[in-house]
mmCIF file of C-alpha atoms in Angstrom:
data_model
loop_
_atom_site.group_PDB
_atom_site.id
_atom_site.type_symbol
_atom_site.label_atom_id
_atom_site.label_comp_id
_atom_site.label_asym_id
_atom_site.label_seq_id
_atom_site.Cartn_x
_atom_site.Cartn_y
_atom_site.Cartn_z
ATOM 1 C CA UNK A 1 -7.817 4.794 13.487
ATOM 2 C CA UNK A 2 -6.263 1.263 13.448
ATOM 3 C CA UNK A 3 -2.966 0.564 14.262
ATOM 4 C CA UNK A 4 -0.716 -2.416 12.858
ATOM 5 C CA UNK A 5 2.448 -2.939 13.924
ATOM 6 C CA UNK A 6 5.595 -4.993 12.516
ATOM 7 C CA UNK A 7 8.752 -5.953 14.217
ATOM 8 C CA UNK A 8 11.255 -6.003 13.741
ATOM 9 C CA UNK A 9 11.462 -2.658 11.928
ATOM 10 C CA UNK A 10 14.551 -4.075 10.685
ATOM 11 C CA UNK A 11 17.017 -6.841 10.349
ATOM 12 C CA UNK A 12 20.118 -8.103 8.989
ATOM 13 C CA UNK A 13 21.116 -11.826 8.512
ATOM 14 C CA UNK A 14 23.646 -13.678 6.815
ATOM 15 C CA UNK A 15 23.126 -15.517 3.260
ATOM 16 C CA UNK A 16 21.475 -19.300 3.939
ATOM 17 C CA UNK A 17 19.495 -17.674 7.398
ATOM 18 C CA UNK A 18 15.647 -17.425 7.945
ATOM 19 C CA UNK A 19 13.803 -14.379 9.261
ATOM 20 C CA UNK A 20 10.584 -13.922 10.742
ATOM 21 C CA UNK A 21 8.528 -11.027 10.977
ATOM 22 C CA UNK A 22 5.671 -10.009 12.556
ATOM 23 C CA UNK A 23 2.406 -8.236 12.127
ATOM 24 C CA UNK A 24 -0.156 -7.317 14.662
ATOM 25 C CA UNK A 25 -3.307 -5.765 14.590
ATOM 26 C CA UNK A 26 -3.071 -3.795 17.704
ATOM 27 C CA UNK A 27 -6.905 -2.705 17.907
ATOM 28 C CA UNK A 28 -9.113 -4.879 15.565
ATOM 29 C CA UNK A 29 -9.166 -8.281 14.651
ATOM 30 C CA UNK A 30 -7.688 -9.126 11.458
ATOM 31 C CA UNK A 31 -9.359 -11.533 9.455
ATOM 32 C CA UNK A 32 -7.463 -11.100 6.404
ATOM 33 C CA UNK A 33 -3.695 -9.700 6.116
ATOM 34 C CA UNK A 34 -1.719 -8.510 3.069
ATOM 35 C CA UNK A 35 2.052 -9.002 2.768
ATOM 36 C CA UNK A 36 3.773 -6.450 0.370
ATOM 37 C CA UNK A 37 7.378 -6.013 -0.950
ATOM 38 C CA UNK A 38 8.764 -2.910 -1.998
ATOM 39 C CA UNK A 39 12.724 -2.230 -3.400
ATOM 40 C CA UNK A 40 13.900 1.568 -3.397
ATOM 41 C CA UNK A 41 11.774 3.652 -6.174
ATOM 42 C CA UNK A 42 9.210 1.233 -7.058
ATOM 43 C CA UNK A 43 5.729 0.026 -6.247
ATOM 44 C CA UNK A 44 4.410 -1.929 -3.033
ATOM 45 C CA UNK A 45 4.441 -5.507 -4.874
ATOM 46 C CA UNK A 46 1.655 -7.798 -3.269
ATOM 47 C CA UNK A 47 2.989 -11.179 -2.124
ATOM 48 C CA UNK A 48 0.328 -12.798 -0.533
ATOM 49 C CA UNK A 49 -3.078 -12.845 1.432
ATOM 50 C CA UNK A 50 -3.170 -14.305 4.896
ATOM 51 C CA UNK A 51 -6.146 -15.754 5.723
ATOM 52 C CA UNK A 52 -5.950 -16.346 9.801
ATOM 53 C CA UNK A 53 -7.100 -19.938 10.071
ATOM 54 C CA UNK A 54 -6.664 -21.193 6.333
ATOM 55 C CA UNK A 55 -3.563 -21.122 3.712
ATOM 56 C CA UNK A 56 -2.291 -17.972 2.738
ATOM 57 C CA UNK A 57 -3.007 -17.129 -1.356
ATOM 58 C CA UNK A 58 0.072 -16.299 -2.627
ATOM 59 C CA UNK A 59 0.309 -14.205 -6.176
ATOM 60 C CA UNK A 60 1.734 -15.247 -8.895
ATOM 61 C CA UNK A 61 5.957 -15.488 -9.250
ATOM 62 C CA UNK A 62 5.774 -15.679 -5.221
ATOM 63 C CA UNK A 63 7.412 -18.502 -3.890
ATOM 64 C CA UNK A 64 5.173 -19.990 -1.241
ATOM 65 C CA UNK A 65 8.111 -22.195 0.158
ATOM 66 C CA UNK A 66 10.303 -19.364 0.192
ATOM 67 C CA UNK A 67 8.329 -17.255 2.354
ATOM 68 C CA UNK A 68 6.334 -19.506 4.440
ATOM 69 C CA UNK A 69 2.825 -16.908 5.715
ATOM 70 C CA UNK A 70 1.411 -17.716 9.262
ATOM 71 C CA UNK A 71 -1.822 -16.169 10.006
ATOM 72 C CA UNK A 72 -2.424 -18.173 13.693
ATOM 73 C CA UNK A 73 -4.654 -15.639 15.466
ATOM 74 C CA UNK A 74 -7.303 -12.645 14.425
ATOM 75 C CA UNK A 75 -4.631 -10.352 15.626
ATOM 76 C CA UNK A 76 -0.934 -11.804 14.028
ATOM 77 C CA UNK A 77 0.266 -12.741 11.188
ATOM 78 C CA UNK A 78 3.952 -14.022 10.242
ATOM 79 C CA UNK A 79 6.084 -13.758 7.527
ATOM 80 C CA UNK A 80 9.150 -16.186 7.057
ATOM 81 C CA UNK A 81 11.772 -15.768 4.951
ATOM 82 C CA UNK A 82 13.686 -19.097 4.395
ATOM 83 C CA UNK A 83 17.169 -19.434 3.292
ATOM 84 C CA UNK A 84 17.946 -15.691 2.544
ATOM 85 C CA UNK A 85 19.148 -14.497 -0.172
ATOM 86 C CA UNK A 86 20.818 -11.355 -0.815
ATOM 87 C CA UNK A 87 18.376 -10.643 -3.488
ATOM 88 C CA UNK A 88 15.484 -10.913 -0.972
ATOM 89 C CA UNK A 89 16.830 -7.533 0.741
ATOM 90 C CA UNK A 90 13.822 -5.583 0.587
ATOM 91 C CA UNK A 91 11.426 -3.558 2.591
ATOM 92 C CA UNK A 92 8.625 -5.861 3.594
ATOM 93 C CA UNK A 93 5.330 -4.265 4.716
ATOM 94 C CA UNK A 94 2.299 -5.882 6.033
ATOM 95 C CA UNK A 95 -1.464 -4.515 6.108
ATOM 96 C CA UNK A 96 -5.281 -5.353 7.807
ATOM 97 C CA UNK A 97 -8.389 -4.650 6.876
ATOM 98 C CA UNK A 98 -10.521 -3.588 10.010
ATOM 99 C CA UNK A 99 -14.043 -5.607 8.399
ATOM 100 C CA UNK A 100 -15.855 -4.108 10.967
ATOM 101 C CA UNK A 101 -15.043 -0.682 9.461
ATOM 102 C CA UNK A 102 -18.110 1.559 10.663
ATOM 103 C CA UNK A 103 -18.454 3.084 7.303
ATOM 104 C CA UNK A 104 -18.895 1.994 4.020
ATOM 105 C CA UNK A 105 -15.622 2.996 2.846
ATOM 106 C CA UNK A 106 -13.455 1.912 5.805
ATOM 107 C CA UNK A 107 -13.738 -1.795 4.634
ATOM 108 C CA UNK A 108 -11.926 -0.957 1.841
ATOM 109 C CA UNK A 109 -9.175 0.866 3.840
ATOM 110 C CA UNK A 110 -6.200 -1.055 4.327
ATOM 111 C CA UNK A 111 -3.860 -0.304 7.071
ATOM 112 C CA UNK A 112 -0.500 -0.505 7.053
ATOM 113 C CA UNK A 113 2.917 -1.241 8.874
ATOM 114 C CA UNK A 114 5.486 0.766 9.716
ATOM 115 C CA UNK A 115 7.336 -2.043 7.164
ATOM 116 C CA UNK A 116 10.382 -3.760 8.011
ATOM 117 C CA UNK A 117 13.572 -3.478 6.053
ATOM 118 C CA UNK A 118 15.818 -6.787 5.554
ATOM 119 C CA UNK A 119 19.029 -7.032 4.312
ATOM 120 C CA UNK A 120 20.322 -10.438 3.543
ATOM 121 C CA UNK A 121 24.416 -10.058 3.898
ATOM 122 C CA UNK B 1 -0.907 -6.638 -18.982
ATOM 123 C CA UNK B 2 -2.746 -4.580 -16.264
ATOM 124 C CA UNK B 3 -0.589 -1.198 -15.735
ATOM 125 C CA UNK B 4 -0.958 1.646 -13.677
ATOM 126 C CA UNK B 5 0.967 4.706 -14.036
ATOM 127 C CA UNK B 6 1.428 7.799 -12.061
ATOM 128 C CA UNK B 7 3.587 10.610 -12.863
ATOM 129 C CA UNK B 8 7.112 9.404 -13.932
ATOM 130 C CA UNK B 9 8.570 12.777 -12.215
ATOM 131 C CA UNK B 10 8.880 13.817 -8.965
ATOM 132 C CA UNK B 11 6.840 17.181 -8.248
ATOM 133 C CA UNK B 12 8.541 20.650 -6.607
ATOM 134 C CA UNK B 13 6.090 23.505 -5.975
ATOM 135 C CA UNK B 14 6.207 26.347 -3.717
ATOM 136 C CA UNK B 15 4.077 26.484 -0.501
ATOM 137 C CA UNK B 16 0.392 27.314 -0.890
ATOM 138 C CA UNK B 17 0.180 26.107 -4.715
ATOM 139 C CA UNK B 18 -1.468 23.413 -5.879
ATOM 140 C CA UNK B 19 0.249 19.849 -6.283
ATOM 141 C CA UNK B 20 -1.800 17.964 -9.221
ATOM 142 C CA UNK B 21 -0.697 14.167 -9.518
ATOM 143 C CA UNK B 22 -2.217 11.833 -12.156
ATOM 144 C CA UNK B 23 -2.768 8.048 -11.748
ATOM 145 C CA UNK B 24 -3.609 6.169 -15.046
ATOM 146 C CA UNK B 25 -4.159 2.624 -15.461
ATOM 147 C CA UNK B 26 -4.365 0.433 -18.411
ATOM 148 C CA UNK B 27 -6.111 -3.622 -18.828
ATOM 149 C CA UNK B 28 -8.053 -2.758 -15.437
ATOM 150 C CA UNK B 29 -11.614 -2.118 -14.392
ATOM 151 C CA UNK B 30 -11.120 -1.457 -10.491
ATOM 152 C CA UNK B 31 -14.384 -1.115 -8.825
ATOM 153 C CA UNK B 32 -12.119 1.860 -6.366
ATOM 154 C CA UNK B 33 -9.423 3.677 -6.429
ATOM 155 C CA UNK B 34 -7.851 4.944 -2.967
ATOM 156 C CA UNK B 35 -5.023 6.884 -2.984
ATOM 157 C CA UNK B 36 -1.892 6.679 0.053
ATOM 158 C CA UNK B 37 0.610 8.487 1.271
ATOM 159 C CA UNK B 38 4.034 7.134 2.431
ATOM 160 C CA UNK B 39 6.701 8.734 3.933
ATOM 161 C CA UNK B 40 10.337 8.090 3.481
ATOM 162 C CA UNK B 41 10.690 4.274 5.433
ATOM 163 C CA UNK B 42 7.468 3.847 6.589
ATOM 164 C CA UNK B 43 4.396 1.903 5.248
ATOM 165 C CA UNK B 44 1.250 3.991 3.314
ATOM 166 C CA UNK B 45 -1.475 5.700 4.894
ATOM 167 C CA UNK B 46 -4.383 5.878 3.675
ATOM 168 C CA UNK B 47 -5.742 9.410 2.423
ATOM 169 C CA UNK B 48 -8.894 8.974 0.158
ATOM 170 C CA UNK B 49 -11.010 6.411 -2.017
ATOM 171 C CA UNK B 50 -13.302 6.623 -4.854
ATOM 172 C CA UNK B 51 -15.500 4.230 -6.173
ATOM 173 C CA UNK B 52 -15.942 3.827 -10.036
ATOM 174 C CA UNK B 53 -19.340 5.725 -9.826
ATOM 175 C CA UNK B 54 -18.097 8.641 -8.262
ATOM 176 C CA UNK B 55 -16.410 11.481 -10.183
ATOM 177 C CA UNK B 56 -15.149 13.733 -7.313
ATOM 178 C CA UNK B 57 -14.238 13.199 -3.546
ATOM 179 C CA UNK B 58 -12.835 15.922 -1.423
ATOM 180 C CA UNK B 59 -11.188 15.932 2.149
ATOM 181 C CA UNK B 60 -10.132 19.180 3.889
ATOM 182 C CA UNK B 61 -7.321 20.387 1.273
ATOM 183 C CA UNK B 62 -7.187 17.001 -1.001
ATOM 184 C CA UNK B 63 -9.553 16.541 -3.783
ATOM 185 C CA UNK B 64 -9.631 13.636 -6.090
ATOM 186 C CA UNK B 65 -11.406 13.058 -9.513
ATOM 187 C CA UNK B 66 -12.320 9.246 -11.390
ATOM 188 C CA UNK B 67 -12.565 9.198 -15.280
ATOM 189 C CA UNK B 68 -13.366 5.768 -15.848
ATOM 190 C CA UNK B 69 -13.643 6.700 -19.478
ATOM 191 C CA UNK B 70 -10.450 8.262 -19.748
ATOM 192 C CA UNK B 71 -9.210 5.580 -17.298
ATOM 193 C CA UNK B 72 -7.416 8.365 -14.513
ATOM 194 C CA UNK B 73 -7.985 9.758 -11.329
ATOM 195 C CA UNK B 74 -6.443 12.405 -10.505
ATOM 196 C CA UNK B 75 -5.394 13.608 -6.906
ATOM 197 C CA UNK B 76 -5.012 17.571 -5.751
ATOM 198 C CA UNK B 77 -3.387 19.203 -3.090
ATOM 199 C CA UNK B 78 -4.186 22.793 -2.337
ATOM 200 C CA UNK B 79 -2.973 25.102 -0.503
ATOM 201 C CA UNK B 80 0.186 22.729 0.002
ATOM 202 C CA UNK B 81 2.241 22.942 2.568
ATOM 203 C CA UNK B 82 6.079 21.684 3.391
ATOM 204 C CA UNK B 83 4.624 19.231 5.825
ATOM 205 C CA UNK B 84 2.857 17.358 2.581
ATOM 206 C CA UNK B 85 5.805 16.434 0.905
ATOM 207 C CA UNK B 86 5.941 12.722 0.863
ATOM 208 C CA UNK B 87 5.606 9.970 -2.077
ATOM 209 C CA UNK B 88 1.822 9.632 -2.668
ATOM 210 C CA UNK B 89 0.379 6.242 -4.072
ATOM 211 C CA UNK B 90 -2.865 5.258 -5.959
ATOM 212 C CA UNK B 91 -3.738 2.231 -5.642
ATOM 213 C CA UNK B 92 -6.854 -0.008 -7.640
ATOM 214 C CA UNK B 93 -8.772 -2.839 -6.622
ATOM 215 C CA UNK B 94 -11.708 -5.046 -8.138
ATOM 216 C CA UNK B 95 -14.542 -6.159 -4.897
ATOM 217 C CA UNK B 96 -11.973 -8.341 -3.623
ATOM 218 C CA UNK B 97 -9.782 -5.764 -1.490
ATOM 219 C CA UNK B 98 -6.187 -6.727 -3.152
ATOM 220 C CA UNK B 99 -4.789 -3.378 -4.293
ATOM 221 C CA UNK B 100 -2.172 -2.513 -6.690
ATOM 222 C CA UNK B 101 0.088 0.056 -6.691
ATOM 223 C CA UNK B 102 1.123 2.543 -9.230
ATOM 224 C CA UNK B 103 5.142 3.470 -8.308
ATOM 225 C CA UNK B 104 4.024 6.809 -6.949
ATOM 226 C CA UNK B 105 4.695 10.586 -7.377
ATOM 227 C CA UNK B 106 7.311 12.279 -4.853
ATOM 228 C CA UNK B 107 5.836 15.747 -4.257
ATOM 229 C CA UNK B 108 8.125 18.506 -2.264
ATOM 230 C CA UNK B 109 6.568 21.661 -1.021
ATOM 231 C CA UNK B 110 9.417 24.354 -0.655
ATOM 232 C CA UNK B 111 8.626 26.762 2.017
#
């Protein structure tokens, strides 16, 4: 099946720093990325949509200028956490759809991260 | 508000039983549900999806059922096995692939 990575697979930064993380596509191209949050015991919390080539569609209560989205090339997309907060400690997972899925219902499947945990000292 | 709830406790059975989780969801007409499973720091993998005109989808020893009347799916494992106990997620979406999450059921499978 596809793979998508992330690194870092995690990261700790002081209060005020920014953080970048990656997300590949290792064996598909990517058109479209999703960037989830998730805190301990709760649901994967979509933040955004990164469209590679065009502005990334954030949801709503997501800052857009607090995590700046990237989505330069079919194969990576970037997540940037600016000015850290310690409430932004959270485990951050990004996923791809493959949209040349060769069934039907392998457009719909989204594949995901290993996730990368942050922790904003 | 759109809601979507899975069981609020976490689910112990003994090895070769059946694990029966239930997703329900409220202020939503997905047009398919898919349901993940995620292990302890790691991202979801993908398991199963059913569209809204389907009533039952099976995969080796998962089997999941759609009510769109009732507004549920609900997601079996039989025949379970220590090396399926994980957090399992639904998750709906409308035609335009962004899926939400229910919180997820933890299911352990004593041996």
């Amino acid at each position: 099946g596809a793979v998508v990575s992330q690194h870092p697979s995690w990261v700790i930064c002081k209060s005020g720093t920014s953080v970048k993380i990656e997300c590949r596509s290792l064996d598909f191209q990517a058109t479209t990325m999703f960037w989830y949050r998730q805190f301990p015991k709760q649901s994967l919390m979509l933040m955004a949509t990164s469209n590679e080539g065009s502005k990334a569609t954030y949801e709503q209560g997501v800052e857009k200028d607090k995590f700046l989205i990237n989505h330069a090339s079919l194969t990576l997309s970037t997540l940037t956490v600016t000015s850290a907060h310690p409430e932004d400690s959270s485990f951050y997972i990004c996923s791809a759809r493959d949209p040349e899925g060769t069934s039907g219902e392998m457009v719909y499947e989204q594949f995901f991260g290993p996730g990368t945990r942050l922790t904003v000292l | 508000s759109q809601k979507i709830e899975q069981n609020s406790e976490a689910l112990n059975i003994q090895e070769g039983k059946t694990a029966t989780l239930t997703c329900n969801y409220t202020n939503y007409s997905p047009a398919y549900l898919q349901w993940y499973r995620q292990d302890p720091g790691r991202g979801p993998v993908f398991l199963l999806l059913i569209r809204e005109n389907e009533k039952e989808k099976r995969k080796e020893r998962l089997k999941v059922t759609f009510d769109t009347t009732l507004k549920q799916s609900l997601f079996h494992i039989t025949a379970s096995q220590p090396a399926d106990s994980a957090t399992y997620l639904c998750a709906l979406a409308p035609y335009d692939y962004k899926l939400s999450f229910g919180a997820g059921t933890t299911v352990t499978v004593r041996a």
